[in-house]
Amino acid sequence: MNLTVIGGGNMGGAIAKGVVNASIANPNNITVTRRNAEALKSWAEAGYKTTTDNNAAVANADIVIFAVKPYQIADVIASVKGSLKKDVIAVSIATGVSIAQLTELLGPTTAAVRVMPNTAAEVRESLTAIVPSPAVSDEQLQVVQQIFSTLGLALVVEEAQMPALTALASCGIAHALRYIRAAQESAIEMGINSRLAAQIVAQTVKGAAQLILTNNSHPEVEIDKVCTPKGVTIAGINAMEHAGFTSAVMKGMMGSYNKIVK
């Protein structure tokens, strides 16, 4: 499998490294492109193929990942369309660019896939949503899902769900981090230094998330395990609820969602 990443920035780079770390491909089967040749030196030193010529990069690629900004995607695809293999899998991670738009840019017979990772791809803990075009075969879709599974959890979804998934998974990273920050500030007030507080709160949130993922349980089931009658946990939860915690989270999520669908 020859893979080309057009745009070896933060997200494109995470994908290339994830594929290698998962032993799906070797660095010498992956081509990384950037406009700045200087930025490609570290990639070349790590054994990846590199070039500033996008057409040369895609000529023999089985999979091309367009890791570029939404405003760049049309021009980039137009510039390499004539060099793409007939059976190429074309993957776009450009936010907000629909399957219909990709199909128009690439042609109806090209296997186009819309993908939305989040910034946790950097640590291989992304939630990645995948939307295939009608031209994508089951086998091709499986390959794409395998690639993005190297960055965390990769789910195939209906495109109509993408606004909600963007609010929950992409914006949701910031929402979760805001809770972590608030808890960290409380820890400092309790007398714990900032560095230690960050470790404690981050690990606690990670543990809570892992309970849900491992046990496949409802959050309230796990909460009930901690809340004893007249205990300190239920006192804290009730204080948060009286302050509007659940309502604030829901308003935040819906604020992001409503901004997306406008």
XYZ file of C-alpha atoms in Angstrom:
262
model
C 0.000 0.000 0.000
C 1.410 3.336 -1.083
C 0.051 6.234 0.945
C 0.441 9.939 0.225
C -0.319 12.680 2.715
C -0.839 16.045 1.061
C 0.013 18.476 3.846
C 2.361 17.077 6.476
C 1.271 19.462 9.231
C -0.014 18.500 12.679
C -2.924 16.299 11.600
C -1.371 14.960 8.409
C 1.794 14.168 10.305
C -0.122 12.371 13.058
C -1.797 10.171 10.448
C 1.486 9.270 8.748
C 3.147 8.421 12.072
C 0.115 6.474 13.301
C 0.101 4.256 10.226
C 3.779 3.439 10.739
C 3.437 2.897 14.496
C 0.605 0.436 13.834
C 2.744 -1.403 11.245
C 0.168 -0.828 8.489
C 2.875 0.597 6.231
C 6.578 1.336 6.301
C 7.888 4.900 6.069
C 9.275 4.177 2.603
C 5.716 3.470 1.405
C 4.482 6.854 2.624
C 5.009 10.132 0.823
C 4.585 13.373 2.748
C 4.281 16.706 0.963
C 4.565 20.295 2.114
C 5.093 23.553 0.284
C 8.100 24.314 2.499
C 10.942 21.926 1.626
C 12.749 22.776 4.882
C 9.786 21.391 6.876
C 10.226 18.017 5.153
C 13.788 17.365 6.323
C 12.795 15.576 9.524
C 10.437 13.341 7.563
C 13.160 12.373 5.105
C 15.531 11.636 7.982
C 12.895 9.284 9.453
C 12.726 7.318 6.194
C 9.600 8.793 4.635
C 9.473 9.850 1.009
C 9.100 13.593 0.706
C 8.424 16.101 -2.041
C 6.993 19.531 -2.676
C 5.473 18.249 -5.939
C 1.931 17.053 -5.216
C 1.458 15.548 -8.671
C 4.555 13.396 -8.330
C 3.422 12.395 -4.846
C 0.005 11.068 -5.919
C 1.018 9.386 -9.175
C 1.550 5.921 -7.665
C -0.494 6.332 -4.482
C -3.210 3.821 -3.567
C -4.512 6.212 -0.921
C -4.230 9.997 -0.920
C -5.075 11.906 2.253
C -5.800 15.583 1.685
C -4.768 17.093 5.021
C -5.281 20.700 3.955
C -7.467 23.618 5.028
C -11.067 23.743 3.753
C -10.360 26.812 1.634
C -7.450 24.974 -0.052
C -9.126 21.667 -0.876
C -10.713 22.635 -4.219
C -7.505 24.073 -5.660
C -5.358 21.203 -4.384
C -7.653 18.512 -5.804
C -7.941 20.361 -9.121
C -4.154 20.542 -9.382
C -3.607 16.776 -8.889
C -6.811 15.261 -10.282
C -5.182 14.309 -13.573
C -2.390 12.439 -11.771
C -4.579 10.309 -9.491
C -4.839 6.575 -10.143
C -8.217 5.344 -11.340
C -8.742 3.151 -8.281
C -7.309 5.598 -5.713
C -8.981 6.136 -2.348
C -9.190 9.900 -1.822
C -9.580 10.936 1.808
C -10.343 14.491 2.906
C -9.967 15.755 6.466
C -10.995 19.288 5.468
C -13.614 20.381 8.001
C -17.063 21.040 6.579
C -16.343 19.799 3.054
C -19.196 17.434 2.236
C -19.232 14.189 0.272
C -21.250 15.958 -2.419
C -18.531 18.606 -2.739
C -15.760 15.993 -2.811
C -17.629 13.995 -5.449
C -18.014 17.106 -7.570
C -14.299 17.866 -7.248
C -13.046 14.310 -7.805
C -15.735 12.833 -10.060
C -18.518 10.360 -9.218
C -16.435 7.229 -9.811
C -13.607 8.167 -7.425
C -13.719 6.514 -4.005
C -14.002 9.677 -1.889
C -14.099 9.579 1.898
C -14.803 12.425 4.306
C -13.028 12.064 7.636
C -13.172 14.139 10.812
C -10.502 13.387 13.442
C -9.975 15.576 16.504
C -6.832 17.007 18.054
C -6.343 13.975 20.325
C -4.963 12.265 17.199
C -1.665 13.727 18.411
C -1.669 11.173 21.249
C -3.558 8.465 19.293
C -6.784 9.007 21.249
C -8.891 10.690 18.557
C -12.556 10.119 17.887
C -12.638 9.969 14.101
C -15.872 10.067 12.108
C -15.801 8.516 8.620
C -18.319 9.160 5.821
C -17.835 7.215 2.558
C -19.169 8.226 -0.846
C -21.304 5.746 -2.835
C -18.225 4.870 -4.932
C -16.361 3.444 -1.915
C -16.352 -0.352 -1.690
C -16.599 -2.262 1.581
C -12.951 -3.267 1.225
C -11.848 0.328 0.652
C -13.867 1.526 3.610
C -12.253 -1.123 5.794
C -8.800 0.141 4.776
C -9.683 3.733 5.674
C -11.130 2.677 9.020
C -8.007 0.633 9.741
C -5.787 3.661 9.040
C -7.720 5.989 11.310
C -8.070 3.361 14.017
C -4.345 3.885 14.535
C -5.251 7.338 15.899
C -7.947 6.183 18.342
C -11.572 5.159 17.793
C -12.765 5.403 14.168
C -16.507 5.182 13.470
C -18.370 5.036 10.163
C -21.339 7.414 10.413
C -24.052 8.986 8.306
C -23.152 12.408 6.996
C -26.272 13.921 8.576
C -24.688 13.159 11.958
C -21.509 15.124 11.253
C -22.663 18.442 12.808
C -23.530 16.654 16.055
C -20.287 14.693 16.007
C -18.330 17.879 15.418
C -19.929 19.445 18.493
C -19.428 16.318 20.601
C -15.971 15.214 19.486
C -14.130 18.210 18.031
C -15.616 21.011 20.138
C -16.061 18.510 22.951
C -12.292 18.300 23.433
C -12.290 21.957 24.484
C -15.390 21.480 26.646
C -13.744 18.608 28.523
C -10.537 20.585 28.910
C -12.484 23.469 30.405
C -13.776 21.097 33.129
C -10.216 19.921 33.733
C -9.053 23.504 34.100
C -11.840 24.333 36.536
C -11.087 21.261 38.653
C -7.379 22.095 38.574
C -8.064 25.609 39.865
C -10.145 24.131 42.698
C -7.242 21.838 43.571
C -4.907 24.816 43.800
C -7.328 26.496 46.194
C -7.256 23.304 48.285
C -3.478 23.561 48.560
C -2.220 21.322 45.737
C 0.350 22.829 43.369
C -0.606 23.406 39.736
C 1.578 20.692 38.185
C 0.383 17.968 40.559
C -3.224 19.161 40.219
C -3.038 18.830 36.445
C -1.801 15.229 36.729
C -4.461 14.275 39.263
C -7.388 15.787 37.393
C -6.310 14.571 33.947
C -5.818 11.006 35.187
C -9.163 11.106 36.998
C -10.977 12.199 33.823
C -9.101 9.576 31.804
C -10.121 6.924 34.334
C -13.767 7.994 34.252
C -13.814 7.793 30.459
C -12.148 4.378 30.500
C -14.798 3.034 32.872
C -17.497 3.898 30.329
C -15.528 2.474 27.390
C -14.457 -0.714 29.178
C -17.694 -1.495 31.018
C -19.994 -0.190 28.268
C -22.066 1.313 31.053
C -24.147 4.441 31.625
C -22.404 7.263 33.517
C -25.020 7.113 36.284
C -24.145 3.457 36.924
C -20.536 4.436 37.604
C -21.607 7.494 39.630
C -23.791 5.316 41.861
C -20.727 3.204 42.716
C -19.097 6.291 44.255
C -22.068 7.998 45.909
C -22.774 6.704 49.394
C -25.655 7.970 51.594
C -24.739 11.281 53.238
C -21.335 10.982 51.573
C -18.939 13.619 50.266
C -19.382 12.689 46.576
C -23.148 13.191 46.451
C -22.723 16.464 48.341
C -20.349 17.702 45.651
C -22.520 16.489 42.770
C -25.622 18.121 44.199
C -23.746 21.396 44.695
C -22.657 21.286 41.037
C -26.194 20.546 39.876
C -27.634 23.391 41.970
C -25.150 25.638 40.134
C -26.474 24.384 36.796
C -23.679 21.998 35.781
C -25.665 19.679 33.489
C -27.583 22.587 31.994
C -24.344 24.468 31.307
C -22.793 21.466 29.536
C -25.898 20.941 27.401
C -26.064 24.636 26.528
C -22.405 24.569 25.565
C -22.846 21.550 23.294
C -25.958 22.979 21.690
C -24.228 26.346 21.271
C -21.518 24.674 19.202
C -24.020 22.530 17.307
C -26.302 25.455 16.443
C -23.319 27.441 15.176
C -22.390 24.546 12.887
C -25.845 23.993 11.377
C -26.572 27.685 10.699
